[in-house]
């Protein structure tokens, strides 16, 4: 059974850093495309980043240069390193598996990041 | 960036009624990379339709998708109580992948 479990969210001051983790089971993270999607309180979904199976990465303009997506094959885990955090980064962050032919077919339960002083 | 526009913003219907949701793209999107999701309060989104018209695993046949190019439609033939939620279209053919703003289907 495919499962994605995010951890690492919390309250952080503006300008701070946080690393989110997404532990996967039921499939191998490095063999699939993996993505982060976020949702600000009361708002819609915003795509954040993707890492392809070949390790190419892409980012939304809103996080480019501040966020880094990566994965650890030995831990079968996806990460999102978030630096220089801003109030507008406050959101629930979901990791999701992206299958090229079907879209985001599995999602985690999300982890809340709150950027506030 | 491909901008997706969804209409209406809110659809107020009764159980058993038909729902028709629209998604329009600012430029042509390959049908292969157009998906629909729904999201209930406090839950993660769930994939409903991929490839513009294929139902994801476990999705009942009252959900159907259609369209091509810049205009796509999600239809729910007869609303069940569990279908009242927010519906998002998404394109994942070009980075940045983009979602529409969502259509809320609520109880009339």
Tab-separated table of C-alpha atoms in Angstrom, chain A residues 35 37 39 43-47 50 52 58-60 94 98-105 107-109, chain B residues 1 32-33 35 37 39 42-47 49-51 88 90 92 95-101:
chain	number	residue	atom	x	y	z
A	35	UNK	CA	6.352	16.950	-5.740
A	37	UNK	CA	2.165	21.312	-3.115
A	39	UNK	CA	-2.190	25.411	0.546
A	43	UNK	CA	-6.876	29.276	-0.126
A	44	UNK	CA	-6.411	26.993	-3.109
A	45	UNK	CA	-3.620	24.632	-4.061
A	46	UNK	CA	-0.232	25.952	-5.183
A	47	UNK	CA	2.384	23.731	-6.756
A	50	UNK	CA	9.055	18.659	-8.425
A	52	UNK	CA	12.078	13.841	-11.464
A	58	UNK	CA	11.876	22.582	-10.890
A	59	UNK	CA	10.372	25.254	-8.673
A	60	UNK	CA	7.577	27.771	-8.586
A	94	UNK	CA	1.654	18.260	0.996
A	98	UNK	CA	3.403	12.392	-9.652
A	99	UNK	CA	2.891	9.720	-12.262
A	100	UNK	CA	3.561	11.032	-15.748
A	101	UNK	CA	0.388	9.593	-17.192
A	102	UNK	CA	-2.036	10.041	-14.298
A	103	UNK	CA	-1.047	13.109	-12.310
A	104	UNK	CA	-0.728	13.422	-8.559
A	105	UNK	CA	-2.072	10.019	-7.621
A	107	UNK	CA	-0.872	12.585	-1.372
A	108	UNK	CA	0.311	12.799	2.190
A	109	UNK	CA	-1.859	14.207	4.959
B	1	UNK	CA	2.940	30.047	-17.156
B	32	UNK	CA	-2.695	13.758	-21.279
B	33	UNK	CA	-1.621	16.250	-18.638
B	35	UNK	CA	-6.290	16.249	-14.131
B	37	UNK	CA	-9.026	16.594	-7.942
B	39	UNK	CA	-10.768	18.141	-1.606
B	42	UNK	CA	-9.354	18.985	6.526
B	43	UNK	CA	-8.323	16.372	3.971
B	44	UNK	CA	-5.697	16.114	1.286
B	45	UNK	CA	-6.792	16.431	-2.338
B	46	UNK	CA	-7.761	13.237	-4.139
B	47	UNK	CA	-7.234	12.474	-7.800
B	49	UNK	CA	-9.780	12.276	-13.365
B	50	UNK	CA	-6.532	12.089	-15.333
B	51	UNK	CA	-5.826	12.426	-19.000
B	88	UNK	CA	-9.568	21.702	-8.762
B	90	UNK	CA	-4.540	21.015	-12.851
B	92	UNK	CA	1.217	19.088	-15.266
B	95	UNK	CA	6.457	23.731	-15.437
B	96	UNK	CA	5.264	25.506	-13.423
B	97	UNK	CA	2.507	23.006	-12.906
B	98	UNK	CA	-0.622	24.995	-12.174
B	99	UNK	CA	-3.927	24.483	-10.453
B	100	UNK	CA	-7.144	26.313	-11.082
B	101	UNK	CA	-8.581	28.369	-8.213
